[in-house]
Every structure is written in structure tokens, then in C-alpha cells.
Amino acid sequence: MRPVVSATPALLASVAVGRPVRGEFTYLVPEALAGTLAPGQRVLVPFGRGMALGFYLGPANAPVEGGVRLKPIQRVLDDSPSLPKDLIALLRFAAEHYRHPLGEVIRGALPPGLSTAVDEKAAKADVQHFAEALVTEPPPQLARAPAQAAALQYLLAVGGRAQLEEVAHAIPGARETLKKLAARGLVKLVEVVLEPGVREGLIQGRPDRLTQEQDVAVQELRGAIDAGGFQPYLLHGVTGSGKTEVYLRAVEHALAQGKGSLVLVPEIALTPQLVGRFRSRFGGDVAVLHSGLKDRERLFHWQALRKGTVKIAVGVRSAVFAPVENLGLIVVDEEHDPSFKQDEKLRYQARDLAVVRGKQASAVVVLGSATPALESLQNARAGRYKLLELKNRVDDRPMPTISLVDLRVERPREGQVTEEAPILSPQMLQAMEETVAKGQQVILFLNRRGHSTILLCEVCGLSLKCHDCDVCMTHHRSQNRVVCHYCGVAFPVPDRCRECTGPLLKLGIGTERVETEVAERMPHARVARLDRDSATSAERLTELLASFARREIDVLVGTQMVAKGHDFPGVTLVCVVMADTSLAIPDFRASERTFHLLTQVAGRAGRGKDPGRVLVQTYNPDAEPVKRMLAHDFDGFAKQELEWRKALAYPPFTRMAAVRLEGEHPEQTAGVARFLGNLVGRHMPPASAGVRLLGPALAPIARIRGKTRWQLLLKAPTHAALAPLLARLEAALADVPSGVKVVIDVDPGAMM
Ligand code: ADP
Ligand code: ZN
């Protein structure tokens, strides 16, 4: 076959189309645009029967075969490219690696305003106009100006100050009227320019001196930034060792060299302190990118970074796509955190993409954590990352002492089993009392929300399950309801078993229950709870954390939200109510995750001048993660766990992909699962390639929202060995009936 169009390759353009279609498309470059296109520019292209948003990627070199008539690019939508070069390369990698349509990947990375087929407009800063009354009542001179009198009356009635918009809404024509009032000196008009996305953090100063370990790390990073070029580091620093200060100094250095920095954090709302530290150090040079931004703010930040007027981006996982100019440094804080994996649409792992981006941008990459992911640790061991260690806390503060309360021996129930058995052992209560009496603070950690997590029939033993999901309903006493944590359905608490009408026992404790017990047993203490139920908005969350920081709360009970990188110097006691909750989860990372959570929450104790201690209640004192965290033994834990992973061929020693199915009809879903299983079987490479298929099997949670769930797991020594199979699977998805949804999840996070 011969090419239909014999244009020179330079006049052909490769374009990603912002639609859910795979691959890159070839378009003709019209004469008028020849030589003017730059990769990363948004263009308007004919697609199907209409027009679509496209992204110009570069000249197309492969002549198109077959009877396809090439169409020309219609129009260019941006003056300068919306995407910098290194970002295009990253997005291409992400589309290929995570099996997602490139156009969708690019569109998903762009802010609103650039992700639709419209011309680029500069985002407006948010300017608000206020009118302030300068008098307390209308003076007699207004008697003959009733409109002005009315506007002033309104302003006074609402407290002397209001937005112009609001006054104009209440009193037609008030904008003009207020100007006249201002001319008479009765009203002042004020303009407030709000910087998009600005959020106040807690201001902290710059320490005069680095610790010796910090200094070594900073020197190394400076050297690497000066040298230029890609260099990944794993910064393994114990909790409270001052990792953030290392990041700040590295960012400072990059900035001094005119280079931009990108800092990724797990959840901004949970760590306002970190944002505060960046803001107080770099002021307006920081764009803070979080999920609560308004469209306009998102566009504003994008454009500012793109133009290089703002050089530092601090943000959550999606900020890995922020268009930082002349990128010199990428930091991933708390790199072990599971929230870096996105579990919808483009199922990317931002930590991994950060490293890829560093390579493409020739930047220094720092992955920091007190509990590095085994994947990262293995990369350091294999010499792919350089290891930087901070083994001591700042100011030689001691690590907290950790002790166990063996719940098999120390039953907190004082001999009697009641519906509401106590859950705090005498040791724990005593430690809490002592701490609060000294004016210090306590964190109580339990990784389950709600009051009781199981309602069990005393007669037939059935537990109350959701109608639509294969999980138990959780009792939320404050709402007087039982709630399914998977689909959100809620109904009044039944007092009898659905099957046999037997009485229901409330078993399994949640944070709400812990909070109630603390309040009952320590009536003098100020108790609060931090979990998804209490922190219903970003504002509420910030307020709770700020109030704990101001020491208005003595005991903070919470889920893993309390285990994040908080730095509360008043906390000297951390109690783990039950260390066992995350051990039994059917996931090969359950043990690692337990170790991380326990170590992280323990690390909240003793960060100020007073030493900290940690009490851990458990039924499994011999479980590996419990034993190792007790001994502050990350290395021992990692060594053991890595051996186990190697023996059973799990990451980091293999690459995985999960194929997840979800369907209305159990039979049909099972059928599709078998079909995909057979397909993989037929195309399996020779045994020497080491590719293995597990399943198809029902997922650990076999039903959610009434849908049956199946999964296939693929393992291989390298991603390259998996890629051809994944491509086959993806191609086969077109034949899957619409009642069954199939997604391919490369490098999966949670296995549920
Ligand atoms: P990590 O992130 O390693 O847990 P942080 O970066 O939060 O630790 O630092 C712990 C505390 O020590 C913070 O309050 C921080 O301001 C303080 N800090 C960090 N470096 C220094 C230093 N060189 N001198 C004095 N205080 C420091
Ligand atoms: Zn449900």
C-alpha cells in the first residue's frame, strides 16, 4: 500500500485528541501554520463528525498507510504551548505505562479553561470590592438624596461593611450611588485582591543552624542541583529528624540557581504546617495546588508556573503534572503514603511519575520518609537511588519509648462482658491521666471510624451486612444509624437480627466509641475526634488541627488522619488502641502498611522539648510489624519483609498489574473474567519470561454497590514483560459487553 497523501513529513503533525481514544493521530499542517507550531500547543482538529480539542505533539514522521484521507488542523488555540516539553514526555509515558488514552491523560492534567476547545484566556485574579461606611448614621445633608441615603442605610444595617455586589443586588443602581457617597467622604471603597488558592499556614522561622546530618544531606543535594542532570535520592529520616528543613534548603538553593521546584505531599489539608513553612520561606513564589481549588485558581496557578513567574509548586498527587519551568528539583514528602496512587481514570502512582519526570527534566528527585516504601528502599539498595539518612531527631531529642499492652492478658473489661466492654486498659488510662495532668497532650489512634464496626446476632451469629456490598455495616451512634463504608447507604439501627430476630451485640470498636469512653472516664479532659466523620470540610479540619496546636484539646482521638506528618510539640503520649486492625487485610502490603502506620503515629510523640512515649494495645504482640516498631527497627522489618516478598514473588521483586471487573450480573461478569483469563492464557509468553497469571477469582470484597467483582492478577519480573499482554487485554476490552466494566490497574496499590 502506498501513502495516500504525499506531503513531506514536516507538514504532517502528530496530535493527541482529547477524547477517550487510544493513540496519536496524524493531521495535515496547513500552509499558514507551517513552521509556527510548537509541541504542547492546543489545537482544534476535525474528529469524527465534529471538532475536538487536540494537542500538537510534534511532526509526524510515519506516513499513514491505507485509504485514510488526512484532515488539516483547523486552528491553534494557544499563543505559546500550554505544556512544557518535559511534561509532554511524562504524559506520554503515563499513557503508555498505565494504559490510558493519551488525549485523556493530557486533558486530565490541564486546568479547566485549557481542557476544553476554547482559546486560552488569562485567569483573572479575584478582585473583591467593598464599601465601608465612615459614619454611623446618615447625615442631614442626605435628606435630599434618597438613593444615597438608602444605600448608606443598607450598609449601616449590615454592620458598616459589605461587598459592592451585595449592596447592588439589594439596592438597584447602588454601584453609582456608593461612588457619590464616597465622593462626599461618607463611604470608603476598598479593593481587595485575593491571591488564588492562598491559605494561611502556621508561620515558622528558619532555624539558624542545621543539624550535622541535615547539613550533610543539604550539601549533597546542593551539589547535585549544581551539577544538573537526573539524580534520585531516598531521604530516610526518622520522625522528627527535620526532613522538611532539608527540602526547604534544597528548594532555596534551586531557586537561587533560577531553577523551579515541585514538592508533592500526601494531603495538604492534613498538613497545613508544611504549607505554612513553604509560604513563610518563599512567600508569593509558591503555588499551592490542592483538590479544593476553584477552576479559576487552578488556571491562575498553571499560567503563573508556565510563565515562570511562580517557581515553586507545592501540591498533592496531581501536582506531579504542574508545569514548573526549568525544573531543577522534585521532592516527594512521605513518599510511602498510599494516597500517591490514584485509583480512578488514569491509575498513576505520583511517586513513580515524579522519578520519571525527574529523568525527563534532568532534575534532582528526593523521596523522603521515616518509613520508606519497600519499592523505594529496594531501589536504593540496588544503587538506583542514592541514600541519605537522618538517624537522629533534631536537637538530640530522644525517640519516644514504646511499650506494649498485651490485650490477651490485660483485658480492659474488668471481668464482665457487657454490651459496651471498656476498651482502654488501666495502663493506658493511667498514662493518659498523667500526661493530661502535666498539661501535655495525647493522641489516641485507631484506624476505624464509627462506634462499633460489627453488629452480631447473639442467637444465630449472623452479622449485619450491607444489602449491596459484601461488608459489615458500621454503627454510628451520633447519627443513630448504621452505615456502609463502601456505598454510603445508611439506615436506622435495627434492634433485632434480620434473619432470626435475635438481639444484636455491638462488637468491634471505632473512633467514635473510643471518644465516648475517653470522655466518660476522663471527664475533666478536653476530647476531640479527627476522622472523616468529624472533619466534614477542609475548614473544619484546619480548625480542628489548629485548635489542637493551640492546646485547646487535651486528647485527640482519630484514624490514620492523626498519623500524618503533624508536628505538635505538646504531644508526649501516643496510644494505639488496637494495633491489629490492619494486619488481617488480605493484601500483600498489610504488614508493611501496619508497620508504617504504627511508626508514623508513634513519631508524633515527643517532638517538642518533653520526651515522648507510646503505648500500643494489641492481641498480636508477636506479629512482625508490631515487634519491629516496638524496637524502632525499620531495617530489621524491611529485611525480613523483603525476603518474604522475594520468596513469594511480590513487588518490589516483580511488577504487577490487576485487571478488575465489575458487573451487574454475576454470571455475565464471571463469564467475562474467564474470557479474559483464557485470552491471557493463549498469549502467555514462554515460561522463561516469568509471567504469571493469578485468577480469575472473585475479588476479596466480592460485591460492592450490588456489583459482582472479579480480578485477574498478572506478575512478571519486569514491566516490559507485562506490556504486550496488557496491550492485548486492552484491545480485547472493546468486545466486553457493556454490562461489565473492566479496568487495567498497573502497579496496583490496594488489592481489595
Ligand atoms: P520530620 O519531617 O523529619 O518528621 P520536621 O521537618 O517536621 O521533621 O522537623 C521537626 C521539628 O524540628 C520541626 O518543628 C522543625 O521546625 C524543627 N527543626 C527542623 N530542623 C531544625 C534545626 N536545624 N534546628 C532547630 N529546629 C529544627
Ligand atoms: Zn454498601
mmCIF file of N, CA and C and ligand atoms in Angstrom, residues 204-212 214 235 237-249 273-274 277 281 333-334 369-370 390 392-395 397 565-569 600 603-604 607-608, ligand 1:
data_model
loop_
_atom_site.group_PDB
_atom_site.id
_atom_site.type_symbol
_atom_site.label_atom_id
_atom_site.label_comp_id
_atom_site.label_asym_id
_atom_site.label_seq_id
_atom_site.Cartn_x
_atom_site.Cartn_y
_atom_site.Cartn_z
ATOM 1 N N GLN A 204 6.445 29.637 60.582
ATOM 2 C CA GLN A 204 7.590 29.180 61.360
ATOM 3 C C GLN A 204 8.850 29.814 60.814
ATOM 4 N N GLY A 205 9.795 30.055 61.706
ATOM 5 C CA GLY A 205 11.034 30.703 61.300
ATOM 6 C C GLY A 205 12.007 29.732 60.656
ATOM 7 N N ARG A 206 13.120 30.286 60.223
ATOM 8 C CA ARG A 206 14.171 29.478 59.603
ATOM 9 C C ARG A 206 15.210 29.203 60.673
ATOM 10 N N PRO A 207 15.454 27.936 61.007
ATOM 11 C CA PRO A 207 16.449 27.667 62.045
ATOM 12 C C PRO A 207 17.820 28.169 61.607
ATOM 13 N N ASP A 208 18.599 28.727 62.556
ATOM 14 C CA ASP A 208 19.913 29.280 62.222
ATOM 15 C C ASP A 208 20.867 28.176 61.796
ATOM 16 N N ARG A 209 20.781 27.064 62.499
ATOM 17 C CA ARG A 209 21.773 26.010 62.252
ATOM 18 C C ARG A 209 21.081 24.711 61.888
ATOM 19 N N LEU A 210 21.706 24.022 60.953
ATOM 20 C CA LEU A 210 21.222 22.692 60.614
ATOM 21 C C LEU A 210 21.893 21.693 61.549
ATOM 22 N N THR A 211 21.240 20.567 61.755
ATOM 23 C CA THR A 211 21.938 19.503 62.477
ATOM 24 C C THR A 211 23.018 18.978 61.536
ATOM 25 N N GLN A 212 23.956 18.264 62.104
ATOM 26 C CA GLN A 212 25.068 17.781 61.279
ATOM 27 C C GLN A 212 24.559 16.884 60.159
ATOM 28 N N GLN A 214 21.520 16.901 58.838
ATOM 29 C CA GLN A 214 20.808 17.730 57.848
ATOM 30 C C GLN A 214 21.813 18.391 56.923
ATOM 31 N N LEU A 235 15.593 9.943 50.918
ATOM 32 C CA LEU A 235 15.944 10.571 52.187
ATOM 33 C C LEU A 235 15.207 9.822 53.287
ATOM 34 N N GLY A 237 14.717 9.523 56.954
ATOM 35 C CA GLY A 237 14.991 10.242 58.198
ATOM 36 C C GLY A 237 13.944 9.908 59.230
ATOM 37 N N VAL A 238 14.359 9.546 60.429
ATOM 38 C CA VAL A 238 13.388 9.162 61.454
ATOM 39 C C VAL A 238 12.414 10.307 61.710
ATOM 40 N N THR A 239 11.275 10.004 62.303
ATOM 41 C CA THR A 239 10.270 11.032 62.572
ATOM 42 C C THR A 239 10.886 12.116 63.466
ATOM 43 N N GLY A 240 10.721 13.366 63.065
ATOM 44 C CA GLY A 240 11.242 14.471 63.857
ATOM 45 C C GLY A 240 12.715 14.776 63.589
ATOM 46 N N SER A 241 13.254 14.229 62.503
ATOM 47 C CA SER A 241 14.675 14.457 62.213
ATOM 48 C C SER A 241 14.888 15.715 61.383
ATOM 49 N N GLY A 242 13.795 16.357 60.993
ATOM 50 C CA GLY A 242 13.920 17.618 60.267
ATOM 51 C C GLY A 242 14.065 17.456 58.763
ATOM 52 N N LYS A 243 13.308 16.543 58.205
ATOM 53 C CA LYS A 243 13.364 16.334 56.747
ATOM 54 C C LYS A 243 12.869 17.567 56.006
ATOM 55 N N THR A 244 11.799 18.189 56.546
ATOM 56 C CA THR A 244 11.223 19.342 55.864
ATOM 57 C C THR A 244 12.258 20.453 55.678
ATOM 58 N N GLU A 245 13.093 20.652 56.697
ATOM 59 C CA GLU A 245 14.121 21.689 56.591
ATOM 60 C C GLU A 245 15.109 21.357 55.471
ATOM 61 N N VAL A 246 15.364 20.080 55.288
ATOM 62 C CA VAL A 246 16.244 19.668 54.183
ATOM 63 C C VAL A 246 15.605 20.024 52.844
ATOM 64 N N TYR A 247 14.292 19.738 52.722
ATOM 65 C CA TYR A 247 13.598 20.090 51.475
ATOM 66 C C TYR A 247 13.683 21.602 51.246
ATOM 67 N N LEU A 248 13.393 22.359 52.319
ATOM 68 C CA LEU A 248 13.345 23.818 52.189
ATOM 69 C C LEU A 248 14.686 24.370 51.707
ATOM 70 N N ARG A 249 15.774 23.842 52.272
ATOM 71 C CA ARG A 249 17.103 24.336 51.870
ATOM 72 C C ARG A 249 17.417 23.955 50.429
ATOM 73 N N GLN A 273 0.796 22.837 58.280
ATOM 74 C CA GLN A 273 2.069 23.345 58.776
ATOM 75 C C GLN A 273 3.116 23.362 57.677
ATOM 76 N N LEU A 274 3.105 22.306 56.886
ATOM 77 C CA LEU A 274 4.111 22.201 55.834
ATOM 78 C C LEU A 274 3.947 23.329 54.828
ATOM 79 N N ARG A 277 5.206 26.462 56.239
ATOM 80 C CA ARG A 277 6.663 26.596 56.233
ATOM 81 C C ARG A 277 7.162 27.010 54.853
ATOM 82 N N ARG A 281 8.689 30.834 54.014
ATOM 83 C CA ARG A 281 10.053 30.914 53.483
ATOM 84 C C ARG A 281 10.089 31.554 52.099
ATOM 85 N N ASP A 333 7.325 14.161 49.622
ATOM 86 C CA ASP A 333 7.352 14.004 51.081
ATOM 87 C C ASP A 333 6.441 12.852 51.475
ATOM 88 N N GLU A 334 6.797 12.122 52.510
ATOM 89 C CA GLU A 334 6.037 10.938 52.954
ATOM 90 C C GLU A 334 5.774 10.031 51.751
ATOM 91 N N SER A 369 10.998 9.999 53.654
ATOM 92 C CA SER A 369 10.079 9.327 54.573
ATOM 93 C C SER A 369 10.836 8.776 55.777
ATOM 94 N N ALA A 370 10.096 8.597 56.865
ATOM 95 C CA ALA A 370 10.654 7.881 58.010
ATOM 96 C C ALA A 370 10.470 6.383 57.811
ATOM 97 N N LEU A 390 18.919 10.413 57.996
ATOM 98 C CA LEU A 390 18.899 11.226 59.207
ATOM 99 C C LEU A 390 18.488 10.265 60.320
ATOM 100 N N ASN A 392 18.916 10.689 63.626
ATOM 101 C CA ASN A 392 18.600 11.287 64.922
ATOM 102 C C ASN A 392 17.609 12.416 64.779
ATOM 103 N N ARG A 393 16.893 12.631 65.879
ATOM 104 C CA ARG A 393 15.961 13.748 65.901
ATOM 105 C C ARG A 393 16.709 15.053 66.071
ATOM 106 N N VAL A 394 16.042 16.132 65.678
ATOM 107 C CA VAL A 394 16.596 17.471 65.839
ATOM 108 C C VAL A 394 16.892 17.732 67.315
ATOM 109 N N ASP A 395 17.978 18.471 67.611
ATOM 110 C CA ASP A 395 18.346 18.824 68.982
ATOM 111 C C ASP A 395 18.598 17.594 69.862
ATOM 112 N N ARG A 397 16.836 15.219 70.450
ATOM 113 C CA ARG A 397 15.673 14.765 71.206
ATOM 114 C C ARG A 397 15.580 13.250 71.078
ATOM 115 N N GLY A 565 2.076 13.582 58.865
ATOM 116 C CA GLY A 565 3.274 14.297 59.324
ATOM 117 C C GLY A 565 3.128 15.446 60.316
ATOM 118 N N HIS A 566 2.111 15.402 61.197
ATOM 119 C CA HIS A 566 1.904 16.525 62.112
ATOM 120 C C HIS A 566 3.097 16.768 63.026
ATOM 121 N N ASP A 567 3.254 18.021 63.388
ATOM 122 C CA ASP A 567 4.334 18.402 64.295
ATOM 123 C C ASP A 567 3.720 19.201 65.442
ATOM 124 N N PHE A 568 3.224 18.489 66.468
ATOM 125 C CA PHE A 568 2.628 19.134 67.632
ATOM 126 C C PHE A 568 3.558 18.921 68.830
ATOM 127 N N PRO A 569 4.286 19.973 69.197
ATOM 128 C CA PRO A 569 5.269 19.794 70.268
ATOM 129 C C PRO A 569 4.644 19.408 71.610
ATOM 130 N N GLN A 600 4.594 5.805 62.101
ATOM 131 C CA GLN A 600 4.253 7.205 61.852
ATOM 132 C C GLN A 600 3.499 7.806 63.030
ATOM 133 N N GLY A 603 5.648 8.408 65.899
ATOM 134 C CA GLY A 603 6.542 9.529 65.635
ATOM 135 C C GLY A 603 5.947 10.883 65.967
ATOM 136 N N ARG A 604 4.652 10.925 66.295
ATOM 137 C CA ARG A 604 4.042 12.200 66.697
ATOM 138 C C ARG A 604 4.383 12.529 68.145
ATOM 139 N N ARG A 607 8.005 15.402 70.107
ATOM 140 C CA ARG A 607 8.688 16.227 69.115
ATOM 141 C C ARG A 607 9.097 17.578 69.679
ATOM 142 N N GLY A 608 8.557 17.921 70.845
ATOM 143 C CA GLY A 608 8.924 19.183 71.484
ATOM 144 C C GLY A 608 10.020 18.945 72.507
HETATM 145 P P1 ADP B 1 10.242 15.322 60.076
HETATM 146 O O1 ADP B 1 9.523 15.800 58.851
HETATM 147 O O2 ADP B 1 11.567 14.713 59.765
HETATM 148 O O3 ADP B 1 9.401 14.460 60.962
HETATM 149 P P2 ADP B 1 10.252 18.096 60.744
HETATM 150 O O4 ADP B 1 10.849 18.573 59.484
HETATM 151 O O5 ADP B 1 8.806 18.307 60.958
HETATM 152 O O6 ADP B 1 10.609 16.565 60.962
HETATM 153 O O7 ADP B 1 11.077 18.755 61.934
HETATM 154 C C1 ADP B 1 10.742 18.513 63.286
HETATM 155 C C2 ADP B 1 10.801 19.806 64.070
HETATM 156 O O8 ADP B 1 12.157 20.256 64.219
HETATM 157 C C3 ADP B 1 10.063 20.948 63.431
HETATM 158 O O9 ADP B 1 9.367 21.648 64.436
HETATM 159 C C4 ADP B 1 11.140 21.801 62.819
HETATM 160 O O10 ADP B 1 10.768 23.166 62.758
HETATM 161 C C5 ADP B 1 12.300 21.602 63.771
HETATM 162 N N1 ADP B 1 13.611 21.710 63.130
HETATM 163 C C6 ADP B 1 13.999 21.164 61.957
HETATM 164 N N2 ADP B 1 15.292 21.425 61.716
HETATM 165 C C7 ADP B 1 15.749 22.157 62.745
HETATM 166 C C8 ADP B 1 17.028 22.729 63.090
HETATM 167 N N3 ADP B 1 18.080 22.583 62.303
HETATM 168 N N4 ADP B 1 17.122 23.412 64.241
HETATM 169 C C9 ADP B 1 16.047 23.557 65.052
HETATM 170 N N5 ADP B 1 14.828 23.037 64.798
HETATM 171 C C10 ADP B 1 14.670 22.348 63.661
#
